[in-house]
Coordinates of C-alpha atoms in Angstrom, one line a residue:
M1 CA 21.1 25.5 1.1
T2 CA 21.9 28.0 -1.7
D3 CA 24.4 28.0 -4.6
A4 CA 26.9 30.7 -5.5
S5 CA 24.2 32.9 -7.1
G6 CA 22.1 32.8 -4.0
T7 CA 19.5 30.5 -5.5
A8 CA 18.2 27.7 -3.4
A9 CA 20.2 24.6 -4.5
R10 CA 18.1 21.5 -5.5
P11 CA 18.7 18.6 -3.2
A12 CA 20.5 15.6 -4.8
P13 CA 18.1 13.0 -6.2
L14 CA 17.3 10.1 -4.0
R15 CA 18.7 6.9 -5.4
I16 CA 15.9 4.4 -5.4
G17 CA 16.1 0.8 -6.5
L18 CA 13.1 -1.4 -7.4
L19 CA 12.4 -4.9 -6.1
G20 CA 10.0 -6.8 -8.3
T21 CA 9.4 -7.4 -12.0
G22 CA 5.7 -8.4 -12.2
P23 CA 2.8 -6.4 -13.8
W24 CA 2.6 -3.9 -11.0
A25 CA 6.3 -3.2 -11.2
V26 CA 6.2 -2.9 -15.0
A27 CA 3.0 -0.8 -15.2
A28 CA 3.4 1.5 -12.2
H29 CA 6.6 1.5 -10.2
A30 CA 9.3 1.5 -12.9
P31 CA 7.6 4.3 -15.0
A32 CA 7.1 6.4 -11.9
L33 CA 10.7 6.0 -10.7
A34 CA 12.0 6.8 -14.1
A35 CA 9.8 9.9 -14.5
H36 CA 10.2 11.5 -11.0
P37 CA 12.5 14.6 -11.2
D38 CA 13.9 14.2 -7.7
V39 CA 14.6 10.5 -8.0
E40 CA 17.4 8.6 -9.6
F41 CA 16.1 5.2 -10.7
A42 CA 19.1 3.2 -9.4
G43 CA 18.4 -0.4 -10.6
V44 CA 16.2 -3.5 -10.5
W45 CA 16.3 -6.8 -8.6
G46 CA 13.8 -9.6 -9.1
R47 CA 13.3 -13.2 -8.3
R48 CA 13.2 -13.9 -12.1
P49 CA 16.6 -12.8 -13.4
E50 CA 15.5 -12.6 -17.0
A51 CA 12.5 -10.4 -16.2
A52 CA 14.7 -8.2 -14.0
A53 CA 17.2 -7.8 -16.9
A54 CA 14.4 -6.9 -19.3
L55 CA 12.8 -4.3 -17.0
A56 CA 16.2 -2.8 -16.3
A57 CA 17.1 -2.6 -20.0
E58 CA 13.8 -1.0 -20.8
H59 CA 14.7 1.9 -18.4
A60 CA 18.4 1.9 -19.0
V61 CA 19.3 1.2 -15.4
P62 CA 21.5 -1.5 -13.8
V63 CA 20.2 -5.0 -13.0
Y64 CA 21.3 -6.7 -9.8
D65 CA 21.4 -10.4 -9.1
D66 CA 22.4 -9.7 -5.5
V67 CA 19.7 -7.9 -3.5
D68 CA 22.2 -6.8 -0.9
A69 CA 24.3 -5.1 -3.6
L70 CA 21.2 -3.2 -4.7
F71 CA 20.7 -2.0 -1.1
A72 CA 24.3 -0.9 -0.9
A73 CA 23.9 1.2 -4.1
C74 CA 20.7 2.9 -3.0
D75 CA 19.3 5.5 -0.6
A76 CA 15.9 3.9 -0.7
V77 CA 14.1 0.9 -2.3
A78 CA 10.6 0.5 -3.7
F79 CA 8.8 -2.8 -3.4
A80 CA 6.5 -4.5 -6.0
L81 CA 6.5 -7.9 -4.4
P82 CA 4.0 -10.3 -2.7
P83 CA 3.5 -9.2 0.9
D84 CA 5.2 -12.2 2.5
V85 CA 8.2 -11.9 0.2
Q86 CA 8.3 -8.1 0.8
A87 CA 8.4 -8.2 4.6
P88 CA 11.8 -10.0 5.2
L89 CA 13.5 -8.1 2.4
A90 CA 12.2 -4.8 3.8
V91 CA 13.7 -5.7 7.2
R92 CA 17.1 -6.4 5.4
A93 CA 16.8 -3.1 3.5
A94 CA 16.1 -1.1 6.6
R95 CA 19.1 -2.7 8.4
A96 CA 21.2 -1.7 5.3
G97 CA 20.1 1.9 5.8
C98 CA 17.6 2.2 3.0
H99 CA 14.4 4.1 3.2
L100 CA 11.3 2.1 2.3
L101 CA 8.5 2.6 -0.2
L102 CA 6.3 -0.4 0.6
D103 CA 3.4 -2.0 -1.1
K104 CA 0.2 -2.9 0.7
P105 CA -0.3 -5.1 2.7
V106 CA 3.1 -4.8 4.4
A107 CA 2.7 -8.5 5.3
T108 CA -0.1 -10.9 6.0
D109 CA 1.4 -12.0 9.3
P110 CA 1.1 -9.4 12.0
G111 CA 4.5 -10.4 13.5
H112 CA 6.3 -10.0 10.2
A113 CA 4.6 -6.6 9.6
R114 CA 5.7 -5.4 13.0
E115 CA 9.2 -6.6 12.3
V116 CA 9.3 -4.3 9.3
A117 CA 8.1 -1.3 11.4
D118 CA 10.5 -2.1 14.2
A119 CA 13.4 -2.4 11.8
A120 CA 12.7 0.9 10.2
G121 CA 12.4 2.6 13.6
R122 CA 15.6 1.1 14.9
A123 CA 17.5 2.1 11.7
G124 CA 16.0 5.6 11.6
V125 CA 14.9 5.2 8.0
A126 CA 11.7 6.7 6.6
S127 CA 8.8 4.5 5.3
V128 CA 5.7 5.0 3.3
V129 CA 3.2 2.3 2.4
F130 CA 1.6 2.9 -1.0
F131 CA -2.1 2.8 -0.1
T132 CA -3.2 4.1 -3.5
L133 CA -6.2 6.3 -2.5
R134 CA -4.2 8.1 0.2
F135 CA -2.1 9.6 -2.6
A136 CA -4.4 9.6 -5.6
P137 CA -5.6 12.9 -7.1
G138 CA -9.1 13.6 -5.8
P139 CA -9.4 11.0 -3.0
A140 CA -6.3 12.1 -1.1
G141 CA -7.5 15.7 -0.6
W142 CA -11.0 14.5 0.1
I143 CA -9.9 12.1 2.8
A144 CA -7.8 14.9 4.5
D145 CA -10.9 17.2 4.4
Q146 CA -13.2 14.7 6.0
A147 CA -10.6 13.8 8.7
G148 CA -10.6 17.5 9.7
L149 CA -14.4 17.4 10.5
E150 CA -16.1 16.2 13.6
G151 CA -19.4 14.4 14.2
W152 CA -19.1 11.4 11.9
F153 CA -21.6 8.8 12.8
T154 CA -20.8 5.9 10.4
G155 CA -19.0 5.1 7.2
R156 CA -19.3 2.5 4.5
A157 CA -17.0 1.2 1.8
H158 CA -17.3 -1.3 -1.0
W159 CA -14.5 -2.7 -3.2
L160 CA -16.1 -5.2 -5.6
G161 CA -14.1 -6.4 -8.6
T162 CA -14.2 -9.2 -11.2
L163 CA -10.6 -10.4 -10.9
F164 CA -11.8 -14.0 -10.3
T165 CA -15.3 -13.8 -11.8
P166 CA -15.7 -16.6 -14.4
G167 CA -16.0 -15.1 -17.9
A168 CA -15.0 -11.6 -16.9
A169 CA -12.4 -9.7 -18.8
P170 CA -8.9 -11.1 -18.1
S171 CA -6.4 -9.3 -15.9
P172 CA -2.7 -9.7 -15.5
Y173 CA -3.2 -9.8 -11.7
A174 CA -5.5 -12.8 -11.8
A175 CA -2.5 -15.1 -12.1
S176 CA -1.0 -13.8 -8.8
P177 CA -0.7 -16.7 -6.4
W178 CA -0.9 -14.6 -3.3
R179 CA -4.1 -12.9 -4.5
R180 CA -5.7 -16.2 -5.3
E181 CA -4.8 -17.5 -1.9
K182 CA -5.7 -14.4 0.2
G183 CA -8.5 -12.9 -2.0
A184 CA -10.0 -9.4 -1.8
L185 CA -9.7 -9.2 2.0
W186 CA -6.0 -8.8 1.8
D187 CA -5.7 -7.1 -1.6
V188 CA -8.3 -4.3 -1.3
G189 CA -9.1 -4.5 2.4
P190 CA -6.0 -2.4 3.1
H191 CA -7.4 0.3 0.7
A192 CA -10.7 0.4 2.6
L193 CA -9.0 0.7 6.0
S194 CA -6.6 3.3 4.7
V195 CA -9.6 5.6 3.9
L196 CA -11.9 4.7 6.9
V197 CA -9.2 4.9 9.7
P198 CA -7.9 8.5 9.2
V199 CA -11.5 9.8 9.3
L200 CA -13.2 7.6 11.9
G201 CA -10.1 6.7 14.1
E202 CA -8.3 3.6 15.1
V203 CA -10.2 0.3 14.7
T204 CA -11.0 -1.1 18.1
R205 CA -13.1 -4.0 17.0
V206 CA -13.7 -5.9 13.8
T207 CA -16.3 -8.5 13.0
A208 CA -16.1 -10.5 9.7
A209 CA -18.6 -12.6 7.8
P210 CA -18.4 -14.4 4.5
G211 CA -20.5 -13.5 1.4
P212 CA -20.8 -15.1 -2.0
G213 CA -17.6 -16.2 -3.7
D214 CA -14.7 -14.6 -2.0
T215 CA -16.8 -11.7 -0.7
V216 CA -16.1 -10.6 2.8
H217 CA -18.2 -8.2 5.0
L218 CA -16.5 -6.3 7.8
V219 CA -18.1 -4.4 10.6
L220 CA -15.7 -2.0 12.3
R221 CA -15.8 -0.1 15.6
H222 CA -13.6 2.9 15.7
A223 CA -12.0 4.8 18.5
S224 CA -14.2 7.9 17.8
G225 CA -17.3 5.8 18.7
A226 CA -18.3 5.7 15.0
S227 CA -18.9 2.4 13.2
A228 CA -18.2 1.4 9.6
T229 CA -18.8 -1.4 7.2
A230 CA -16.7 -2.7 4.3
T231 CA -17.7 -5.1 1.6
L232 CA -14.8 -6.6 -0.3
G233 CA -14.8 -9.1 -3.2
F234 CA -13.2 -10.2 -6.4
T235 CA -16.0 -12.5 -7.7
A236 CA -18.7 -9.9 -8.3
P237 CA -20.9 -9.9 -11.4
P238 CA -19.5 -7.3 -13.8
A239 CA -22.6 -5.1 -13.5
A240 CA -22.1 -4.9 -9.8
A241 CA -18.4 -4.1 -9.8
G242 CA -17.2 -0.8 -8.5
V243 CA -15.5 1.1 -5.6
G244 CA -17.1 3.6 -3.3
V245 CA -16.7 5.2 0.2
E246 CA -19.3 7.3 2.0
F247 CA -19.2 9.0 5.4
L248 CA -22.4 9.9 7.2
G249 CA -22.8 12.2 10.2
E250 CA -23.3 15.8 11.4
P251 CA -21.5 17.1 8.3
G252 CA -24.0 15.3 6.1
V253 CA -23.5 12.4 3.6
V254 CA -20.3 12.7 1.5
A255 CA -19.0 10.4 -1.2
M256 CA -15.4 9.9 -2.2
P257 CA -14.6 11.4 -5.6
E258 CA -13.2 9.3 -8.4
S259 CA -9.5 8.5 -8.4
G260 CA -6.9 9.7 -10.8
G261 CA -4.2 7.5 -12.4
V262 CA -2.0 5.1 -10.5
E263 CA 1.2 6.7 -11.8
E264 CA 0.1 10.1 -10.5
A265 CA -0.6 8.5 -7.1
L266 CA 2.8 6.7 -7.0
A267 CA 4.5 10.0 -7.9
A268 CA 2.7 11.5 -4.8
A269 CA 3.9 8.6 -2.7
L270 CA 7.4 9.2 -3.8
D271 CA 7.0 12.9 -2.9
A272 CA 5.8 11.8 0.6
L273 CA 8.9 9.6 1.0
L274 CA 11.2 12.4 0.0
H275 CA 9.6 14.7 2.5
A276 CA 9.8 12.1 5.3
V277 CA 13.5 11.5 4.4
R278 CA 14.4 15.2 4.3
D279 CA 12.2 16.5 7.1
G280 CA 12.5 13.5 9.5
V281 CA 8.7 13.6 10.2
P282 CA 7.0 10.2 9.8
H283 CA 4.3 10.0 7.2
P284 CA 0.8 8.9 8.5
C285 CA 1.0 5.9 6.0
D286 CA 4.3 4.6 7.4
A287 CA 5.2 1.0 8.2
A288 CA 3.7 1.3 11.7
F289 CA 0.3 2.1 10.2
G290 CA 0.8 -0.7 7.7
A291 CA 1.4 -3.1 10.5
R292 CA -1.8 -2.1 12.3
V293 CA -3.7 -2.6 9.1
T294 CA -2.3 -6.2 8.9
E295 CA -3.4 -6.8 12.5
V296 CA -7.0 -5.8 11.7
L297 CA -7.1 -7.9 8.6
A298 CA -5.5 -10.9 10.3
E299 CA -8.2 -10.8 13.0
A300 CA -10.9 -10.7 10.3
E301 CA -9.2 -13.7 8.6
R302 CA -9.1 -15.6 11.9
Q303 CA -12.9 -15.1 12.3
L304 CA -13.5 -16.3 8.8
G305 CA -11.6 -19.5 9.6
K306 CA -9.0 -18.9 6.9
D307 CA -6.0 -18.4 9.2
D308 CA -3.7 -21.3 8.4
R309 CA -0.6 -20.0 10.3

């Protein structure tokens, strides 16, 4: 489309509302929505009305006490909510015609995650799940490069943090009830899978074993025939904490570069959602991929004996 001067007209900004008022919403989602040039930050809804009002006032946007009214005022919604709060609201948002920027994991119940993907498909709305490293400067391009190569033999990932390590530096996320209940398997396990799967292929088998504290070890078999391991934990000694991914095979041994800032990654995820909306081409990190990640992690949890459904 062009304007009267023959210059390509800029598409109207996508009106995006935010669901959530916790540390992640305050530190990442709200600033990214406010800063993106092709997005209109359309408002905030939260389960704590006073927190929603404060966050909305900080960014000079409307606050909504009725989530369905927010859906009606938006083209899309971004989620910064616990996974099992996110999932039913995402279904409602899709049915209302809103495109979805989801947080990981989409849900911790495979059935609920599949309901989100199915609702998005039936409504014809775009969806992107914010697996941080798939959008972060550095890792995102590196992952795409490795996915274009053949001959990978194995991969290994570790995500070791100190969120629940006694005496470690405090974190605003340590008070999160769902993280305390579900641990690193569900919080950083999605990140590990989001890097391993595009390079090595679909997970066809997972074996899980417990380690010290909340540490979990996963052994994965992939559709390509390659295998991988992932070590995940939030109770590591501070000196042992860190994140890393390596792939080994015919191309050699390659290590993932360090990640850039979260706000940059979220801006790239917003770009991805905008492209999916305007081009009609599903993004690789859509709700269907998010549902498959939930299925793999739920099987690992079942093997660990933590499945209380």
